[in-house]
Amino acid sequence: MTAPLTPHDQHSPHDEPAEGRPPSPEQPAGDSAAPYPTGYPAHPGQASGYPEHAEHSEHAEHSDEHAEFSGHSEPGPELRAELVQASLVAIAVAVAGVLLGLLWLWLAPKVPLVSDGSAVYLKNSEGEDAVGADGMFTLLGLAFGAVSAIIVFLLFRHGGIALVVGLAIGGVLASVIAWRLGVWLGPTSDVVAHAKSAGKGVTFDGPLKLGAKGALLAWSVAAMVIHLALTGLFGPRDPEPALPPPATPGAR
């Protein structure tokens, strides 16, 4: 005859394994009593909340940001084409400075000098020949700037700030080349030696000088102004946005 089961021998519902069973109302879903409700342990070193997916998403975000940054940092084909055109324009304009220097040497008024054997004087003390050389250089620079702007506009009608910058840089280089070339090909700057070789009382030409260095900017200023004016007047226009069709009276 067996003894009846005592309350101590009965199994409590809390003593049964929680594996494969839904949590009881008294036990929350995230209780540590049932760490693996599915019966399979989690991967070692992996916590709840799917960190691997978060890491992959974070890596993807960094990759997208890097791709976006690299895409913005590299110039597009249109920008590269404009830079190449601007470089070619600057080089061509700078080479044209040789012609400006030759014309300046030919058209600039000469400064007559005379020596009495001990000193060198201006033959015309009230003459403005030295100022005339600066004025001639400025006028030639303005004319060359206008012509170069017209040629560049006809070749590259789309315009662009890069072409204007190329014109400006090329104009400065051309002016410097013309200035140095005219001085080099003109009369010698050694006035004393020139006076001794000419002799006492003999008139000779003084060296070609550019007193107003601001004339070196005449080409660039004229080129930029003319090119911008031509672009604004005759350049291509952006297409106007299409207007919505007029509403029909009585339409809902």
CSV table of C-alpha atoms in Angstrom, one decimal:
chain,number,residue,atom,x,y,z
A,1,MET,CA,0.0,0.0,0.0
A,2,THR,CA,1.5,3.2,-1.1
A,3,ALA,CA,1.4,6.4,0.8
A,4,PRO,CA,-0.5,9.3,-0.8
A,5,LEU,CA,1.5,12.0,-2.4
A,6,THR,CA,2.2,14.8,-0.2
A,7,PRO,CA,2.2,18.4,-1.5
A,8,HIS,CA,6.0,18.3,-1.4
A,9,ASP,CA,6.1,15.5,-3.9
A,10,GLN,CA,3.9,17.3,-6.5
A,11,HIS,CA,5.7,19.2,-9.2
A,12,SER,CA,5.0,22.9,-9.3
A,13,PRO,CA,4.2,24.3,-12.7
A,14,HIS,CA,7.1,26.7,-12.3
A,15,ASP,CA,9.5,23.7,-12.0
A,16,GLU,CA,8.7,22.5,-15.5
A,17,PRO,CA,11.2,23.6,-18.2
A,18,ALA,CA,10.2,26.6,-20.1
A,19,GLU,CA,11.6,25.2,-23.3
A,20,GLY,CA,9.0,25.1,-26.0
A,21,ARG,CA,6.3,26.7,-23.8
A,22,PRO,CA,5.0,30.2,-24.0
A,23,PRO,CA,5.8,32.3,-20.9
A,24,SER,CA,3.3,32.3,-18.1
A,25,PRO,CA,1.5,35.5,-17.3
A,26,GLU,CA,3.6,35.8,-14.1
A,27,GLN,CA,6.8,35.5,-16.1
A,28,PRO,CA,7.6,38.3,-18.6
A,29,ALA,CA,8.7,37.4,-22.1
A,30,GLY,CA,12.3,38.7,-21.6
A,31,ASP,CA,12.8,36.9,-18.2
A,32,SER,CA,16.2,35.3,-17.7
A,33,ALA,CA,14.4,32.1,-16.6
A,34,ALA,CA,13.9,31.3,-20.3
A,35,PRO,CA,16.9,32.8,-22.2
A,36,TYR,CA,16.3,30.7,-25.3
A,37,PRO,CA,12.6,30.4,-25.9
A,38,THR,CA,13.1,28.6,-29.3
A,39,GLY,CA,15.2,25.9,-27.9
A,40,TYR,CA,18.4,27.0,-29.7
A,41,PRO,CA,21.1,29.0,-28.0
A,42,ALA,CA,22.1,32.3,-29.6
A,43,HIS,CA,25.4,32.6,-31.4
A,44,PRO,CA,28.3,33.1,-29.0
A,45,GLY,CA,29.1,36.8,-28.7
A,46,GLN,CA,25.8,37.9,-30.2
A,47,ALA,CA,23.5,39.9,-28.0
A,48,SER,CA,19.8,40.6,-28.6
A,49,GLY,CA,18.7,43.2,-31.1
A,50,TYR,CA,20.5,41.6,-34.1
A,51,PRO,CA,23.7,43.6,-33.9
A,52,GLU,CA,25.1,42.0,-37.1
A,53,HIS,CA,22.3,43.5,-39.1
A,54,ALA,CA,22.9,46.9,-37.5
A,55,GLU,CA,26.6,46.6,-38.3
A,56,HIS,CA,25.8,45.7,-41.9
A,57,SER,CA,23.4,48.6,-42.2
A,58,GLU,CA,25.9,51.0,-40.7
A,59,HIS,CA,28.6,49.7,-43.1
A,60,ALA,CA,26.2,50.2,-46.0
A,61,GLU,CA,25.5,53.8,-44.9
A,62,HIS,CA,29.2,54.5,-44.7
A,63,SER,CA,29.6,53.0,-48.2
A,64,ASP,CA,26.8,55.2,-49.6
A,65,GLU,CA,28.2,58.3,-48.0
A,66,HIS,CA,31.7,57.5,-49.4
A,67,ALA,CA,30.2,56.9,-52.9
A,68,GLU,CA,28.2,60.1,-52.7
A,69,PHE,CA,31.3,62.1,-51.6
A,70,SER,CA,33.5,60.6,-54.3
A,71,GLY,CA,30.9,61.3,-56.9
A,72,HIS,CA,30.7,65.0,-55.9
A,73,SER,CA,34.4,65.4,-55.7
A,74,GLU,CA,35.1,64.2,-59.2
A,75,PRO,CA,34.4,66.8,-61.9
A,76,GLY,CA,31.9,65.8,-64.6
A,77,PRO,CA,32.7,65.5,-68.3
A,78,GLU,CA,31.2,68.9,-69.1
A,79,LEU,CA,33.4,70.6,-66.4
A,80,ARG,CA,36.5,68.9,-67.7
A,81,ALA,CA,35.7,70.0,-71.2
A,82,GLU,CA,35.3,73.6,-70.1
A,83,LEU,CA,38.6,73.5,-68.2
A,84,VAL,CA,40.4,72.1,-71.3
A,85,GLN,CA,38.8,74.8,-73.5
A,86,ALA,CA,39.8,77.5,-70.9
A,87,SER,CA,43.4,76.2,-70.9
A,88,LEU,CA,43.6,76.3,-74.7
A,89,VAL,CA,42.1,79.8,-74.8
A,90,ALA,CA,44.7,81.1,-72.2
A,91,ILE,CA,47.6,79.6,-74.1
A,92,ALA,CA,46.4,81.0,-77.5
A,93,VAL,CA,45.8,84.5,-76.0
A,94,ALA,CA,49.2,84.5,-74.3
A,95,VAL,CA,50.9,83.6,-77.6
A,96,ALA,CA,49.1,86.5,-79.3
A,97,GLY,CA,51.0,88.8,-76.9
A,98,VAL,CA,54.0,88.5,-79.3
A,99,LEU,CA,51.9,90.4,-82.0
A,100,LEU,CA,51.0,93.1,-79.4
A,101,GLY,CA,54.6,93.6,-78.5
A,102,LEU,CA,55.6,94.0,-82.1
A,103,LEU,CA,52.8,96.5,-82.8
A,104,TRP,CA,53.6,98.5,-79.7
A,105,LEU,CA,57.3,98.7,-80.7
A,106,TRP,CA,56.2,99.9,-84.2
A,107,LEU,CA,53.4,102.4,-83.2
A,108,ALA,CA,54.7,103.8,-79.9
A,109,PRO,CA,56.1,107.3,-80.2
A,110,LYS,CA,59.8,107.5,-79.9
A,111,VAL,CA,61.4,109.6,-77.1
A,112,PRO,CA,64.2,111.7,-78.7
A,113,LEU,CA,67.3,112.3,-76.5
A,114,VAL,CA,70.4,114.4,-77.0
A,115,SER,CA,73.8,114.5,-75.2
A,116,ASP,CA,76.1,117.5,-74.7
A,117,GLY,CA,79.0,115.3,-73.8
A,118,SER,CA,78.4,115.3,-70.1
A,119,ALA,CA,74.7,114.7,-69.7
A,120,VAL,CA,71.7,113.4,-71.6
A,121,TYR,CA,68.6,115.6,-72.0
A,122,LEU,CA,65.2,115.3,-73.6
A,123,LYS,CA,65.2,117.1,-77.0
A,124,ASN,CA,61.7,118.2,-76.4
A,125,SER,CA,61.4,119.1,-72.8
A,126,GLU,CA,57.7,119.6,-73.0
A,127,GLY,CA,57.1,116.6,-75.2
A,128,GLU,CA,54.7,113.8,-74.1
A,129,ASP,CA,56.2,111.0,-76.0
A,130,ALA,CA,56.9,108.9,-72.9
A,131,VAL,CA,53.2,109.1,-71.9
A,132,GLY,CA,52.2,108.3,-75.5
A,133,ALA,CA,53.9,104.9,-75.2
A,134,ASP,CA,51.8,104.0,-72.2
A,135,GLY,CA,48.6,105.2,-74.0
A,136,MET,CA,49.5,103.3,-77.2
A,137,PHE,CA,50.0,100.1,-75.1
A,138,THR,CA,46.7,100.6,-73.4
A,139,LEU,CA,44.8,101.1,-76.6
A,140,LEU,CA,46.3,98.1,-78.3
A,141,GLY,CA,45.5,96.0,-75.2
A,142,LEU,CA,41.9,97.1,-75.3
A,143,ALA,CA,41.6,96.3,-79.0
A,144,PHE,CA,43.3,92.9,-78.7
A,145,GLY,CA,41.1,92.1,-75.7
A,146,ALA,CA,37.9,92.9,-77.7
A,147,VAL,CA,39.0,90.8,-80.7
A,148,SER,CA,40.0,87.8,-78.6
A,149,ALA,CA,36.7,87.9,-76.7
A,150,ILE,CA,34.7,88.0,-80.0
A,151,ILE,CA,36.7,85.0,-81.4
A,152,VAL,CA,36.3,83.0,-78.3
A,153,PHE,CA,32.6,83.7,-78.2
A,154,LEU,CA,32.2,82.6,-81.8
A,155,LEU,CA,34.1,79.4,-81.2
A,156,PHE,CA,32.5,78.5,-77.8
A,157,ARG,CA,29.1,80.1,-77.9
A,158,HIS,CA,27.9,78.3,-74.8
A,159,GLY,CA,30.0,80.6,-72.7
A,160,GLY,CA,30.9,79.6,-69.2
A,161,ILE,CA,32.9,81.1,-66.3
A,162,ALA,CA,35.9,79.0,-67.1
A,163,LEU,CA,36.3,80.6,-70.5
A,164,VAL,CA,36.1,84.1,-68.9
A,165,VAL,CA,38.8,83.1,-66.5
A,166,GLY,CA,41.0,81.7,-69.3
A,167,LEU,CA,40.6,85.0,-71.2
A,168,ALA,CA,41.6,87.0,-68.1
A,169,ILE,CA,44.7,84.9,-67.4
A,170,GLY,CA,45.7,84.8,-71.0
A,171,GLY,CA,45.3,88.5,-71.3
A,172,VAL,CA,47.6,89.2,-68.4
A,173,LEU,CA,50.3,86.8,-69.7
A,174,ALA,CA,50.0,88.3,-73.2
A,175,SER,CA,50.4,91.8,-71.9
A,176,VAL,CA,53.5,90.9,-69.9
A,177,ILE,CA,55.0,89.1,-72.9
A,178,ALA,CA,54.3,92.1,-75.1
A,179,TRP,CA,55.8,94.5,-72.6
A,180,ARG,CA,59.0,92.6,-72.2
A,181,LEU,CA,59.3,91.9,-75.9
A,182,GLY,CA,58.9,95.5,-76.9
A,183,VAL,CA,61.5,96.6,-74.3
A,184,TRP,CA,63.9,93.9,-75.5
A,185,LEU,CA,63.6,94.7,-79.2
A,186,GLY,CA,63.5,98.5,-78.7
A,187,PRO,CA,66.4,100.8,-78.1
A,188,THR,CA,68.9,99.8,-75.5
A,189,SER,CA,68.2,100.8,-71.9
A,190,ASP,CA,71.9,101.9,-71.4
A,191,VAL,CA,71.4,105.5,-72.3
A,192,VAL,CA,75.0,106.6,-71.5
A,193,ALA,CA,76.5,104.0,-73.8
A,194,HIS,CA,74.0,104.9,-76.5
A,195,ALA,CA,74.8,108.6,-76.1
A,196,LYS,CA,78.5,108.0,-76.4
A,197,SER,CA,78.0,105.9,-79.6
A,198,ALA,CA,75.7,108.6,-81.1
A,199,GLY,CA,78.1,111.4,-80.4
A,200,LYS,CA,77.7,114.9,-78.9
A,201,GLY,CA,74.7,116.9,-80.1
A,202,VAL,CA,73.3,113.9,-82.0
A,203,THR,CA,69.6,113.0,-81.4
A,204,PHE,CA,68.9,109.3,-80.6
A,205,ASP,CA,65.9,107.4,-79.5
A,206,GLY,CA,65.4,106.6,-75.8
A,207,PRO,CA,64.5,103.2,-74.5
A,208,LEU,CA,60.9,102.0,-74.8
A,209,LYS,CA,59.3,102.0,-71.3
A,210,LEU,CA,55.9,101.3,-69.8
A,211,GLY,CA,55.5,103.7,-67.0
A,212,ALA,CA,51.8,102.8,-66.1
A,213,LYS,CA,51.9,99.2,-65.1
A,214,GLY,CA,48.1,99.2,-64.9
A,215,ALA,CA,48.1,99.0,-68.7
A,216,LEU,CA,48.9,95.4,-68.4
A,217,LEU,CA,45.3,94.8,-67.3
A,218,ALA,CA,43.7,96.4,-70.3
A,219,TRP,CA,43.6,93.2,-72.4
A,220,SER,CA,42.0,91.2,-69.6
A,221,VAL,CA,39.4,93.8,-68.7
A,222,ALA,CA,38.3,94.4,-72.2
A,223,ALA,CA,38.1,90.6,-72.9
A,224,MET,CA,36.0,89.9,-69.9
A,225,VAL,CA,33.6,92.8,-70.4
A,226,ILE,CA,33.1,92.1,-74.1
A,227,HIS,CA,32.7,88.3,-73.7
A,228,LEU,CA,30.1,88.7,-70.8
A,229,ALA,CA,28.2,91.3,-72.9
A,230,LEU,CA,28.1,89.0,-75.9
A,231,THR,CA,27.0,86.0,-73.8
A,232,GLY,CA,24.3,88.0,-72.2
A,233,LEU,CA,23.0,89.4,-75.5
A,234,PHE,CA,23.5,86.5,-78.0
A,235,GLY,CA,24.2,83.5,-75.8
A,236,PRO,CA,21.9,80.4,-75.6
A,237,ARG,CA,18.9,80.7,-73.3
A,238,ASP,CA,17.6,78.1,-70.9
A,239,PRO,CA,14.2,76.7,-72.0
A,240,GLU,CA,11.3,78.2,-70.2
A,241,PRO,CA,9.2,75.9,-68.1
A,242,ALA,CA,6.0,74.7,-69.7
A,243,LEU,CA,2.9,76.4,-68.4
A,244,PRO,CA,0.1,74.2,-67.1
A,245,PRO,CA,-3.0,74.0,-69.4
A,246,PRO,CA,-5.8,76.4,-68.5
A,247,ALA,CA,-8.5,74.9,-66.3
A,248,THR,CA,-11.8,74.1,-68.2
A,249,PRO,CA,-14.7,76.1,-66.8
A,250,GLY,CA,-17.0,73.8,-64.8
A,251,ALA,CA,-14.5,71.0,-64.4
A,252,ARG,CA,-14.2,69.5,-61.0
